[in-house]
PDB file of C-alpha atoms in Angstrom:
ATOM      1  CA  UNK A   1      27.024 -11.609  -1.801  1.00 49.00           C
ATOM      2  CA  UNK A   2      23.408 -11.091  -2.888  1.00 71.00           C
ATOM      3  CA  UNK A   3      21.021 -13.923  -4.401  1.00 81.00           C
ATOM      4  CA  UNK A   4      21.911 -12.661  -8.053  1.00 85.00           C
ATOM      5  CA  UNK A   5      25.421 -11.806  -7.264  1.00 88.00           C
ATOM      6  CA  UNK A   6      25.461 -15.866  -6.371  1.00 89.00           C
ATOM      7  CA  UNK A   7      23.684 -16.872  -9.206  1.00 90.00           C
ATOM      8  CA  UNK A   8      25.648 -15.043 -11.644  1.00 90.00           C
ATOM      9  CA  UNK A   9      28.785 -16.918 -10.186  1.00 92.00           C
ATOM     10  CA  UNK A  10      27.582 -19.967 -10.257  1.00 92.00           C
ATOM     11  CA  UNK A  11      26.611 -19.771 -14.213  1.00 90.00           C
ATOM     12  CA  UNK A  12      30.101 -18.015 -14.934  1.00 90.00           C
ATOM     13  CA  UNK A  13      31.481 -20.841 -12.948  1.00 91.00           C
ATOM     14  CA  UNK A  14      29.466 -23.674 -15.084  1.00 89.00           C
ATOM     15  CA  UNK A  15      30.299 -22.730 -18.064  1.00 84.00           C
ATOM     16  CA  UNK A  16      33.684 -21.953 -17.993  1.00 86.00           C
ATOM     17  CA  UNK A  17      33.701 -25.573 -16.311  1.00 87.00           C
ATOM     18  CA  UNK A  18      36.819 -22.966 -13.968  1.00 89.00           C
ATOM     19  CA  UNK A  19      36.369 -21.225 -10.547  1.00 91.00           C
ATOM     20  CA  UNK A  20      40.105 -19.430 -12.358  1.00 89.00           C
ATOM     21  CA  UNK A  21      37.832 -19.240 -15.331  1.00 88.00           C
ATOM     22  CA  UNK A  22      34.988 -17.795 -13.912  1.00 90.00           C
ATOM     23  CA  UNK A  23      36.872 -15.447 -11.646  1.00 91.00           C
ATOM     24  CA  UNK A  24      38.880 -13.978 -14.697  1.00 89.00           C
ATOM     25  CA  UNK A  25      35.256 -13.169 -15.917  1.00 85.00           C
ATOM     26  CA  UNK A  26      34.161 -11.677 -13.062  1.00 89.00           C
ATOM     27  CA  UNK A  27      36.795  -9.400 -12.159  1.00 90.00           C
ATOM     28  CA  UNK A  28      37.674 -11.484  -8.804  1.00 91.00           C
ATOM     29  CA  UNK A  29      39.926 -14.275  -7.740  1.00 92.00           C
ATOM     30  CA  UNK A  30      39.431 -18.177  -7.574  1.00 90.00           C
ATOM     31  CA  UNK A  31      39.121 -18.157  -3.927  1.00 91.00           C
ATOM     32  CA  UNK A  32      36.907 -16.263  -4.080  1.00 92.00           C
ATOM     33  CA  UNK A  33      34.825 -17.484  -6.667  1.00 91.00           C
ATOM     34  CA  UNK A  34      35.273 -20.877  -4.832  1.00 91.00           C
ATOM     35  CA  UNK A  35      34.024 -19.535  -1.316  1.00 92.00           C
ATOM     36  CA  UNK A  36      30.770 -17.896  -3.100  1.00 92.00           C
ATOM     37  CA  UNK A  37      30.053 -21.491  -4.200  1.00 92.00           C
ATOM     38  CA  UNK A  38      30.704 -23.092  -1.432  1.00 93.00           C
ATOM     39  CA  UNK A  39      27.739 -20.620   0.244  1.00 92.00           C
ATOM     40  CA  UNK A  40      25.577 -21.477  -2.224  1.00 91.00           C
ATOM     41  CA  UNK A  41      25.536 -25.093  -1.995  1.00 92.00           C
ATOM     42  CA  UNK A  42      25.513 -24.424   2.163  1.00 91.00           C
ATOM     43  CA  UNK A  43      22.293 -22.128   0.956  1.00 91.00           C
ATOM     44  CA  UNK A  44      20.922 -24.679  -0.787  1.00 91.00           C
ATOM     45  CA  UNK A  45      21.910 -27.631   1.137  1.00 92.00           C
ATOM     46  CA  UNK A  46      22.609 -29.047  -2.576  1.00 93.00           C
ATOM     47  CA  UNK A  47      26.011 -30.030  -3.811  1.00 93.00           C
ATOM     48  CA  UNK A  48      26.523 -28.240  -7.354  1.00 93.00           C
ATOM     49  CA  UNK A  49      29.774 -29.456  -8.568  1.00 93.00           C
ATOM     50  CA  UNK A  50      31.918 -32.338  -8.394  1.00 91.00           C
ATOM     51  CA  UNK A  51      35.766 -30.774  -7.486  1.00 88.00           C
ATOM     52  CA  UNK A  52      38.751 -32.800  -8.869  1.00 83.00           C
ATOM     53  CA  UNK A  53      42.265 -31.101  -9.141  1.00 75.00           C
ATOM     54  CA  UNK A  54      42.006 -30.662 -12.675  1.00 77.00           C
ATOM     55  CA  UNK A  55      38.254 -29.387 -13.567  1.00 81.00           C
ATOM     56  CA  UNK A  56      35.067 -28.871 -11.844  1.00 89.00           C
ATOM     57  CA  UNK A  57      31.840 -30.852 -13.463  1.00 91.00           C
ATOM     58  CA  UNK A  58      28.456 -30.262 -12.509  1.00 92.00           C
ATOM     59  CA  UNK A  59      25.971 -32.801 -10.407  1.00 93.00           C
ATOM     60  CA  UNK A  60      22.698 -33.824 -11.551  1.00 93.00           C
ATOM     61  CA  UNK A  61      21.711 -31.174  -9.456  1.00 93.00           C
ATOM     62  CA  UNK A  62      23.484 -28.521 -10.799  1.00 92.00           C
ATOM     63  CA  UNK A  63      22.311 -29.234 -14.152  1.00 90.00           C
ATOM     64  CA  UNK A  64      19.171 -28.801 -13.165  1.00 91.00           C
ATOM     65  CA  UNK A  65      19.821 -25.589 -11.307  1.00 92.00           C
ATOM     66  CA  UNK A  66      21.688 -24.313 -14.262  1.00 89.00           C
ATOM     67  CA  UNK A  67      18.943 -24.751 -16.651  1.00 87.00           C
ATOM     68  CA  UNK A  68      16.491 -22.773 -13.985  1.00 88.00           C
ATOM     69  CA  UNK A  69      19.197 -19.864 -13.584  1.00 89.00           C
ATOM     70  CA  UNK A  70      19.380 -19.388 -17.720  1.00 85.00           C
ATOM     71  CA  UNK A  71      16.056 -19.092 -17.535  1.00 85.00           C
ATOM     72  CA  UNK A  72      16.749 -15.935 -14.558  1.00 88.00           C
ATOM     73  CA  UNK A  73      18.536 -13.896 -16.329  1.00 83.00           C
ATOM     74  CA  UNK A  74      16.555 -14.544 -19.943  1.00 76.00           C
ATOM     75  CA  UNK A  75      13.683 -13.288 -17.580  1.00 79.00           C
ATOM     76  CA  UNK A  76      15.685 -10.495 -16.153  1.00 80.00           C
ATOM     77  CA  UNK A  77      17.153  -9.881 -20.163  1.00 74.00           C
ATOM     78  CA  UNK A  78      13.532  -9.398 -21.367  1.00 69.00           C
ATOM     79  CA  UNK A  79      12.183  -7.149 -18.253  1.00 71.00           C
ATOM     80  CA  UNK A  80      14.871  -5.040 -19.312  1.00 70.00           C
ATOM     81  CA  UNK A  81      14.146  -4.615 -23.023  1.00 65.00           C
ATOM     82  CA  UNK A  82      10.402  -4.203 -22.248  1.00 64.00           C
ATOM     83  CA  UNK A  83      11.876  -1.632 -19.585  1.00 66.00           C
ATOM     84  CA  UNK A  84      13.826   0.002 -23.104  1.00 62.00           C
ATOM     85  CA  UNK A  85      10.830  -0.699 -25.096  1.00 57.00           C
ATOM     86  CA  UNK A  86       8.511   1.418 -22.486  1.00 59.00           C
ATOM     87  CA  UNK A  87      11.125   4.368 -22.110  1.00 62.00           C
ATOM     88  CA  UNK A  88      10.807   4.764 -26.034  1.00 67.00           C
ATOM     89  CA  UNK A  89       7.368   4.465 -26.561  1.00 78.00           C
ATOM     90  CA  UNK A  90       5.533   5.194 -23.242  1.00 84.00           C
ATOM     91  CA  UNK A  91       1.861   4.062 -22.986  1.00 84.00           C
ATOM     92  CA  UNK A  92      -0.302   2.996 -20.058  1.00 87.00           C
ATOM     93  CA  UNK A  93      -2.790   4.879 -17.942  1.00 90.00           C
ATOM     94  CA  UNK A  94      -1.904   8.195 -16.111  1.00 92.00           C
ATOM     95  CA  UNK A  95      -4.080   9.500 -13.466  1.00 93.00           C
ATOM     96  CA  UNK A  96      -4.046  12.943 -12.947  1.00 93.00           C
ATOM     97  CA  UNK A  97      -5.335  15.516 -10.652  1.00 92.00           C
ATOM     98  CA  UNK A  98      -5.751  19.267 -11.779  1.00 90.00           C
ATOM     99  CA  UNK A  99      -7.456  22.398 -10.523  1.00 86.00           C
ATOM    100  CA  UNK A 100     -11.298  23.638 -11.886  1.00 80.00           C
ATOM    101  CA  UNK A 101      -8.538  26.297 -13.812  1.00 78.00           C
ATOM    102  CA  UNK A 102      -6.762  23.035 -15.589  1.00 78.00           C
ATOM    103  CA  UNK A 103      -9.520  22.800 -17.882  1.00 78.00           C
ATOM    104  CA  UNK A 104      -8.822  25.322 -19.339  1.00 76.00           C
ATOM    105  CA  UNK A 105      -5.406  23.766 -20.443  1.00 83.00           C
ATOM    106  CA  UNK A 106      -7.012  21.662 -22.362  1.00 86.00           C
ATOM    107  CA  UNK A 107      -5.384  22.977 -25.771  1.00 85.00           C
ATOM    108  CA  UNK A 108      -1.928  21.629 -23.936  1.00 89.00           C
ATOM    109  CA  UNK A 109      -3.373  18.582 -23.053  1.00 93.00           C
ATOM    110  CA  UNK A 110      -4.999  17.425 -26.508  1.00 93.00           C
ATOM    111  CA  UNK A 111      -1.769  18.289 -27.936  1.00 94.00           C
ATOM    112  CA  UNK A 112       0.136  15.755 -25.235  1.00 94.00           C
ATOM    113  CA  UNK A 113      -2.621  13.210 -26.210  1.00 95.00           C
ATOM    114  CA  UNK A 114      -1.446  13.468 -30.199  1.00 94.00           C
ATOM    115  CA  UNK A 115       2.059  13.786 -29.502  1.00 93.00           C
ATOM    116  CA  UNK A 116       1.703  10.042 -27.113  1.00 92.00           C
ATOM    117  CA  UNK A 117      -1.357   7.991 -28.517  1.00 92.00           C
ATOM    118  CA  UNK A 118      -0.552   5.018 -26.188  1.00 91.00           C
ATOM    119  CA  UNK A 119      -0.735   7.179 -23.517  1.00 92.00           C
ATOM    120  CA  UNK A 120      -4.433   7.191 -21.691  1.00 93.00           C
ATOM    121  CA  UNK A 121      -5.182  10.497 -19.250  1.00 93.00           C
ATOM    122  CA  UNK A 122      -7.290   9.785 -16.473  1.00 93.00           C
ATOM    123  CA  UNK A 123      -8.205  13.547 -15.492  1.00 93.00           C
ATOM    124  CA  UNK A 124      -9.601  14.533 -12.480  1.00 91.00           C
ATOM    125  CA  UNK A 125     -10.921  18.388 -12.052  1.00 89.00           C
ATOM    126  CA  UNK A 126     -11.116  19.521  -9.029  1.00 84.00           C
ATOM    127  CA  UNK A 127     -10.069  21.888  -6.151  1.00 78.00           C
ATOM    128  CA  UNK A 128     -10.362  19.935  -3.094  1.00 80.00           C
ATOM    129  CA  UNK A 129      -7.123  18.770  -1.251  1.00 78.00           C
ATOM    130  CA  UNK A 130      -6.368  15.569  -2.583  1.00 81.00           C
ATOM    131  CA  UNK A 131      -4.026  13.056  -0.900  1.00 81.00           C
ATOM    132  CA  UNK A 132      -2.281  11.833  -4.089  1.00 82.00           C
ATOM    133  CA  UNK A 133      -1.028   8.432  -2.475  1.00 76.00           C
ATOM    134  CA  UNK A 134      -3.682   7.428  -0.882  1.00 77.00           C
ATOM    135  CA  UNK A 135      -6.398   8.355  -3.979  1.00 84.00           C
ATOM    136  CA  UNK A 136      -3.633   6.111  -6.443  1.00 82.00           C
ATOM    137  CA  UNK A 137      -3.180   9.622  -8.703  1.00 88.00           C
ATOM    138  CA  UNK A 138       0.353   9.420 -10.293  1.00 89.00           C
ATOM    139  CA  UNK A 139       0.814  13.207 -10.001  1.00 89.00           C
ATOM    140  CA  UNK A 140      -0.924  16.648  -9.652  1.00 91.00           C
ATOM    141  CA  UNK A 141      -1.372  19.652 -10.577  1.00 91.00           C
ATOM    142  CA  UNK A 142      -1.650  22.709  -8.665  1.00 86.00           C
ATOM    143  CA  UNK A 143      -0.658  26.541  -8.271  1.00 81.00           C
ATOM    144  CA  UNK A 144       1.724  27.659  -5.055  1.00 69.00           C
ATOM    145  CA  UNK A 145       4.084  25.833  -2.981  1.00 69.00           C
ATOM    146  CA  UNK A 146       4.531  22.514  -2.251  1.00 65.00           C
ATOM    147  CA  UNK A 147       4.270  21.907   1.422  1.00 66.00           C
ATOM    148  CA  UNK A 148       3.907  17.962   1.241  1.00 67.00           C
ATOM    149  CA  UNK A 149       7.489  16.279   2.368  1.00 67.00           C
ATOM    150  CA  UNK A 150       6.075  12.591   0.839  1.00 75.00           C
ATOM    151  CA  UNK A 151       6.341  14.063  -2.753  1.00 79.00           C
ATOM    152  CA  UNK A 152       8.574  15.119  -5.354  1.00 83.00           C
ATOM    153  CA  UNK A 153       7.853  18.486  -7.232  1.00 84.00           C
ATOM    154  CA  UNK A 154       8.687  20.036 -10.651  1.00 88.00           C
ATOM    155  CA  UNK A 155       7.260  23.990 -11.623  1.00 87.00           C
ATOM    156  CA  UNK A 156       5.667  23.608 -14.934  1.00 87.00           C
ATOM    157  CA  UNK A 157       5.610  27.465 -15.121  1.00 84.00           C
ATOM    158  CA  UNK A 158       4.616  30.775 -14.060  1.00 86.00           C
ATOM    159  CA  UNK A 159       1.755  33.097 -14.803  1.00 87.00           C
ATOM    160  CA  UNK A 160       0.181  36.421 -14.447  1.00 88.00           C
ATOM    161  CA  UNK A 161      -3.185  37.942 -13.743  1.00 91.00           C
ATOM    162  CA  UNK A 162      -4.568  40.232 -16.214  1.00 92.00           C
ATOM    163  CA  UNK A 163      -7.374  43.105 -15.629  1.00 93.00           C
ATOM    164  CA  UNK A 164      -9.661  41.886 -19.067  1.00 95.00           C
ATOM    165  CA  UNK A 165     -12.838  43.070 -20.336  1.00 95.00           C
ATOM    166  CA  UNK A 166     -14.575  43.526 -23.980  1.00 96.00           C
ATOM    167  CA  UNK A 167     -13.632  46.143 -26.235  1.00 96.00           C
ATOM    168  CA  UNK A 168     -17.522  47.556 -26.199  1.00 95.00           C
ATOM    169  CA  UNK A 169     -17.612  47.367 -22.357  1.00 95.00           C
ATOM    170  CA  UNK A 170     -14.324  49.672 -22.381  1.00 94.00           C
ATOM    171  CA  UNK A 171     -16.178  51.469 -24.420  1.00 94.00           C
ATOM    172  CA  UNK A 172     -19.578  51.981 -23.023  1.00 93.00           C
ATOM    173  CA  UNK A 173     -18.029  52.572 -19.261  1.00 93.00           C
ATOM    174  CA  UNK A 174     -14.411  53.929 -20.034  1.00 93.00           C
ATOM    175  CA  UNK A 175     -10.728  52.086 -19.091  1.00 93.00           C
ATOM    176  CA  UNK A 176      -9.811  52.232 -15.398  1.00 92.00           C
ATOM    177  CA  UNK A 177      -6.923  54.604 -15.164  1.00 90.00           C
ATOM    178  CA  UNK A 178      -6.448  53.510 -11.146  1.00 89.00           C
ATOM    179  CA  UNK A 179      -7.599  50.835  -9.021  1.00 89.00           C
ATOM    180  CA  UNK A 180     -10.020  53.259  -7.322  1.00 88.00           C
ATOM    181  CA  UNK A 181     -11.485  53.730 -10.869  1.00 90.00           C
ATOM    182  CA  UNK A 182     -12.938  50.084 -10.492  1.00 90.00           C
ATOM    183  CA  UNK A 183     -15.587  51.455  -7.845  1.00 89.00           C
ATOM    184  CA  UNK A 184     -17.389  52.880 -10.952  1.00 89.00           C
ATOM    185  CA  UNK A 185     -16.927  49.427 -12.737  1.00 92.00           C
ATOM    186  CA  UNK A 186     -19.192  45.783 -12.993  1.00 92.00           C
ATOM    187  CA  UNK A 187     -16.339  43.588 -11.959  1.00 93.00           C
ATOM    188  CA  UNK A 188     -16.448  39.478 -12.435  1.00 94.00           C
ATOM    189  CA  UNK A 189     -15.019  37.886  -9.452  1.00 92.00           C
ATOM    190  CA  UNK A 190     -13.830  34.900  -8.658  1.00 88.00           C
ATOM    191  CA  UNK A 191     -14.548  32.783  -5.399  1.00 84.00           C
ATOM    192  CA  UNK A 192     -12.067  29.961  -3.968  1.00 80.00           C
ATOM    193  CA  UNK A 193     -14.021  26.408  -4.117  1.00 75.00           C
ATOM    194  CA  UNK A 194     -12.130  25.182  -1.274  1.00 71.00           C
ATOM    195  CA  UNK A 195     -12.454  28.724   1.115  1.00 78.00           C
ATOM    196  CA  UNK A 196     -15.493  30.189  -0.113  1.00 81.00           C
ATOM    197  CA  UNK A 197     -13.153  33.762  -0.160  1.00 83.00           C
ATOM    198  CA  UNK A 198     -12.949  35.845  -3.250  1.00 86.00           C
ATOM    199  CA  UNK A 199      -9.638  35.880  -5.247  1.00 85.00           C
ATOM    200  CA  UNK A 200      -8.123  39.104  -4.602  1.00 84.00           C
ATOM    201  CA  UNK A 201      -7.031  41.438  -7.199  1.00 87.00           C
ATOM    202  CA  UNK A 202      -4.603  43.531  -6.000  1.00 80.00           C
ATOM    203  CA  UNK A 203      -2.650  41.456  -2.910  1.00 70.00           C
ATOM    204  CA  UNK A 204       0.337  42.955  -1.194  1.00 53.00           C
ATOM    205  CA  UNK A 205       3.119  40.743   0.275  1.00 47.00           C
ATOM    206  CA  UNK A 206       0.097  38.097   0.316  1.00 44.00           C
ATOM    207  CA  UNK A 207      -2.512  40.574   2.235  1.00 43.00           C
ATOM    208  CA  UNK A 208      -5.415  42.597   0.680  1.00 44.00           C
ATOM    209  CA  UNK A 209      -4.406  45.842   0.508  1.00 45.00           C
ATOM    210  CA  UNK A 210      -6.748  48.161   2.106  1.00 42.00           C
ATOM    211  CA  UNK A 211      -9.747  49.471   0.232  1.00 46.00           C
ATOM    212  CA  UNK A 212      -8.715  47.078  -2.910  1.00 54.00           C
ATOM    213  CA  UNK A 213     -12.430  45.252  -2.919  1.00 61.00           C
ATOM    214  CA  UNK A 214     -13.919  46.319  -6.690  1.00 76.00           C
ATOM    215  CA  UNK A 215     -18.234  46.198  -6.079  1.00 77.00           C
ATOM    216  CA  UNK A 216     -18.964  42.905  -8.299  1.00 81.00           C
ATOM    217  CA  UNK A 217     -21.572  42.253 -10.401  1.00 86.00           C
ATOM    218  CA  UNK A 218     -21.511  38.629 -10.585  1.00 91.00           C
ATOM    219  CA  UNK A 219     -19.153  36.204  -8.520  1.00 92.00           C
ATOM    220  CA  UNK A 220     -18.184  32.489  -9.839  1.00 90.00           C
ATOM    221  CA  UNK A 221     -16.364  29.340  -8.038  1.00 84.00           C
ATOM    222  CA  UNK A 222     -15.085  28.664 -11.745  1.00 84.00           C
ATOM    223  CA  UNK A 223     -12.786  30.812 -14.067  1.00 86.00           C
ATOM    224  CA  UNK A 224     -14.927  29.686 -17.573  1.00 86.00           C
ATOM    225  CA  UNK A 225     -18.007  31.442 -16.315  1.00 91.00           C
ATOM    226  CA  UNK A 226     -16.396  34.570 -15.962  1.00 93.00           C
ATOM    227  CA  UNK A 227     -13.986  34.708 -19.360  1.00 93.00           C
ATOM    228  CA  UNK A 228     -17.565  34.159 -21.115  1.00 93.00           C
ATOM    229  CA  UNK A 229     -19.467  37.378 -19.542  1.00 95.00           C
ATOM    230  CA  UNK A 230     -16.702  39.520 -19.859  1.00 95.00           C
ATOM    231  CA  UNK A 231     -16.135  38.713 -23.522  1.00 95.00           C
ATOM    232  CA  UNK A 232     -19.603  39.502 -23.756  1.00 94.00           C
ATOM    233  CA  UNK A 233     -19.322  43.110 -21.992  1.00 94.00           C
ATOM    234  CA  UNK A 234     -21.213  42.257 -19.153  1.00 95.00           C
ATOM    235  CA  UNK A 235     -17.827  43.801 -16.553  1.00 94.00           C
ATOM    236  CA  UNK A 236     -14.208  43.248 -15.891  1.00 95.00           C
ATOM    237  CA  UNK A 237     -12.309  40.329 -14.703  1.00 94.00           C
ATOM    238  CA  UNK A 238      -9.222  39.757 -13.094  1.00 92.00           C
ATOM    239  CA  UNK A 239      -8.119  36.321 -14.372  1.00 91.00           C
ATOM    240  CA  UNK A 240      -4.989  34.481 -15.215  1.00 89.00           C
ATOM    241  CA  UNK A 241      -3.281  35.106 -18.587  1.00 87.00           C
ATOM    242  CA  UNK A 242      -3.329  31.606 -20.141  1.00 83.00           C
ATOM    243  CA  UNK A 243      -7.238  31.615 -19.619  1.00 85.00           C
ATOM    244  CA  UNK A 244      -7.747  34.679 -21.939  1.00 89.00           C
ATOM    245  CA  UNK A 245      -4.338  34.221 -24.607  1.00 85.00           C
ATOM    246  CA  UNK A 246      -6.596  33.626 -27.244  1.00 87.00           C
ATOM    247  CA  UNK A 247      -9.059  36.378 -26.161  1.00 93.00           C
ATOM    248  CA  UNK A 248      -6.657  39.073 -26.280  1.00 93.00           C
ATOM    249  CA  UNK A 249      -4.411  37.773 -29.258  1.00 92.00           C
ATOM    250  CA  UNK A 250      -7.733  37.947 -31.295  1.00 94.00           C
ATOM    251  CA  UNK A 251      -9.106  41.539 -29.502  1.00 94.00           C
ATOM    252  CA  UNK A 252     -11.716  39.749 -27.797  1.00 95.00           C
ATOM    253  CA  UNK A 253     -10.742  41.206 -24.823  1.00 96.00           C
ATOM    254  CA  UNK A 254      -8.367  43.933 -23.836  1.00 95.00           C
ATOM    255  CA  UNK A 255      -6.022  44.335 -20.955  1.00 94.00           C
ATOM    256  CA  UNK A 256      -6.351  47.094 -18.238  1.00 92.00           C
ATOM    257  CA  UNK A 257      -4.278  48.500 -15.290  1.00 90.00           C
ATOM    258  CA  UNK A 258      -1.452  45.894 -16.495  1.00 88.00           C
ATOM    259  CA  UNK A 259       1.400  47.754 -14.488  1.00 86.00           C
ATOM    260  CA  UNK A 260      -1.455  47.620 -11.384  1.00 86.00           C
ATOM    261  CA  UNK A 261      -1.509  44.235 -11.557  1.00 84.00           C
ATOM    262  CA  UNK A 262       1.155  42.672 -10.287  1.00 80.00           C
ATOM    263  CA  UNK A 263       1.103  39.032  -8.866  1.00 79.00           C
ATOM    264  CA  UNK A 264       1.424  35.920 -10.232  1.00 83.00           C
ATOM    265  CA  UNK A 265       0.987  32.033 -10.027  1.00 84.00           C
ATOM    266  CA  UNK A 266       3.161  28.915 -10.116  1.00 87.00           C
ATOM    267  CA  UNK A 267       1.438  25.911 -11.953  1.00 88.00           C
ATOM    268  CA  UNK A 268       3.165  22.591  -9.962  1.00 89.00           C
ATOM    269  CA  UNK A 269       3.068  19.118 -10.717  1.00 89.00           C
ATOM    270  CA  UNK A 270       3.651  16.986  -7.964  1.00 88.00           C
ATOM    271  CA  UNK A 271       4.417  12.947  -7.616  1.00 85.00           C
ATOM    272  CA  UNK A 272       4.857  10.442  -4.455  1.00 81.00           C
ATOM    273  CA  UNK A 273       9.061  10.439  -4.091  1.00 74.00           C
ATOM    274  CA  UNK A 274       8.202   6.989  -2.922  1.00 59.00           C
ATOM    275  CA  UNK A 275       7.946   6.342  -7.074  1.00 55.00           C
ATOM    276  CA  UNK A 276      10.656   6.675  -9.690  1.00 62.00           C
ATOM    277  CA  UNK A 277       9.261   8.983 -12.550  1.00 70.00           C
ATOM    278  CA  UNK A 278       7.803   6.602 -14.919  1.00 79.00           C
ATOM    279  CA  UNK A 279       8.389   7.078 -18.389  1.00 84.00           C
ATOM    280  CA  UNK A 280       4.630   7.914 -19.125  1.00 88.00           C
ATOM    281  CA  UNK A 281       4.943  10.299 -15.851  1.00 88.00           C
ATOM    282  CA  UNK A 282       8.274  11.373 -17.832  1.00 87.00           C
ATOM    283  CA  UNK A 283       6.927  12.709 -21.047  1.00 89.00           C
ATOM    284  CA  UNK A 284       4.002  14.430 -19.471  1.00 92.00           C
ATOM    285  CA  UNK A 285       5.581  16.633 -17.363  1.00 89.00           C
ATOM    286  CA  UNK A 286       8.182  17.537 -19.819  1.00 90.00           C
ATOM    287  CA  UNK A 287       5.847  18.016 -22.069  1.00 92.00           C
ATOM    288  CA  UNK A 288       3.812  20.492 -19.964  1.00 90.00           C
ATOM    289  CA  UNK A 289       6.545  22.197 -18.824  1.00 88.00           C
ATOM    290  CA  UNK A 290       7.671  22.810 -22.454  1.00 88.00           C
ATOM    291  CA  UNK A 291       4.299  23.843 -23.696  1.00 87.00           C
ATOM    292  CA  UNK A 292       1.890  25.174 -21.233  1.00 83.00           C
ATOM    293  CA  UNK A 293       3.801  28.689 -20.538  1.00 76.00           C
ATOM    294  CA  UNK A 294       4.786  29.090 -24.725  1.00 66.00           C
ATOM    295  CA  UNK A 295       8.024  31.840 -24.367  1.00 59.00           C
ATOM    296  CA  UNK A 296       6.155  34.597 -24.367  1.00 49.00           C
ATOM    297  CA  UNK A 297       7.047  37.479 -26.945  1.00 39.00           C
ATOM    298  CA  UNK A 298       9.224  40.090 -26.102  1.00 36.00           C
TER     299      UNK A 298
END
């Protein structure tokens, strides 16, 4: 029987002042309530109870021990009502890891930050590889799959890439009817922190398809750069949908070659399976999950 397990027997067994008694609590018989006893006191080298035929009584010893073993499990009572306590109202500090990209979920995150004040975010930007155990991060955040067997992964959702530029660059230079159009066209790329390699825009089966290399007129390790020149007509970007919502929701921008462009991302967020899922840990990936993709209209 474990430490507790013993405990727990010996306080049934003092206060019913009955092994029968304490057994008929427990679920088990006298014997055996006797023999777990007996252990104990072996354990302690301590003798608990005195035994007559009719009752059991504790020693001077057991009083004492009794007194310590309330205090257990009123320990034990209160860890798990703080334990409640947490799981309804969360708080504490989360660290988090997310790509150069994440910032621009920041919309999603200020909401999480009203919806749990006691909550703190510790945000960390960035595209390197980070070990999240050994750096102390309780999760992060990242597009593709998870190839790390030490951690525990949850898809927060999917997105797509979207050909964007400004209505007046359209304009000035025409829409791109085919990808070969884009030879003709100032295109916005983006370059990989981590690789140095440009983002493709048109991959097949996870290869560049031949020929698919627009000419660029400006190239950027961070997506924010290149939403602000092409809202301001200075070329065409390919760049993730959730980056430019607003943009094209308010005309902005304007989509082009949408049935060209045809891959998408997986956003990630990844924990040590070493830990259980806090409750803080809890809400914040539910809540992303819930809120970073919206359902998008039919």
């Amino acid at each position: 029987m474990d430490s507790l397990g013993a405990l727990n027997v010996f306080v049934q067994a003092a206060e019913a002042r009955s092994f029968t008694g304490a057994g008929r609590q427990l679920g088990v018989s006298p014997s055996a309530v006797g023999k777990a006893i007996a252990r104990l006191e072996e354990r302690l080298d301590v003798r608990l109870f005195h035994r007559s035929t009719r009752a059991i009584t504790l020693t001077p010893e057991g009083r004492l021990f009794l007194e310590r073993c309330r205090r257990i499990f009123c320990e034990m009572e209160a860890a798990e009502l703080e334990l409640s306590e947490t799981r309804a109202h969360p708080s504490g500090v989360l660290r988090v890891s997310l790509p150069l990209v994440g910032m621009l979920m920041m919309p999603t995150l200020s909401a999480f930050m009203r919806a749990w004040p006691d909550i703190e975010l510790d945000l960390d930007f960035t595209d390197r590889l980070v070990d999240v155990i050994e750096e102390g991060f309780d999760a992060v955040v990242r597009t593709g799959e998870a190839s790390d067997s030490r951690l525990m992964t949850r898809a927060l959702g999917t997105f797509r890439y979207k050909l964007v530029g400004a209505p007046a660059y359209f304009e000035a230079h025409g829409v791109p009817e085919t990808p070969a159009d884009l030879a003709n066209h100032r295109c916005l790329h983006h370059r990989y922190p981590s690789t140095g390699k440009l983002e493709e825009w048109f991959p097949v089966d996870g290869r560049r398809a031949p020929g698919d290399a627009p000419p660029g007129a400006a190239v950027s390790s961070a997506i924010g750069p290149l939403v602000y020149m092409a809202e301001r007509g200075l070329g065409i970007a390919c760049l993730p949908d959730f980056a430019v919502r607003d943009q094209l929701a308010d005309g902005t921008l304007t989509s082009a070659l949408d049935d060209a462009i045809q891959h998408t991302g997986v956003f990630r967020i990844l924990w040590p399976s070493s830990r259980h899922l806090s409750p803080k840990l809890r809400v914040f990936v539910d809540f992303m999950a819930r809120n970073l993709f919206p359902e998008r209209s039919p």
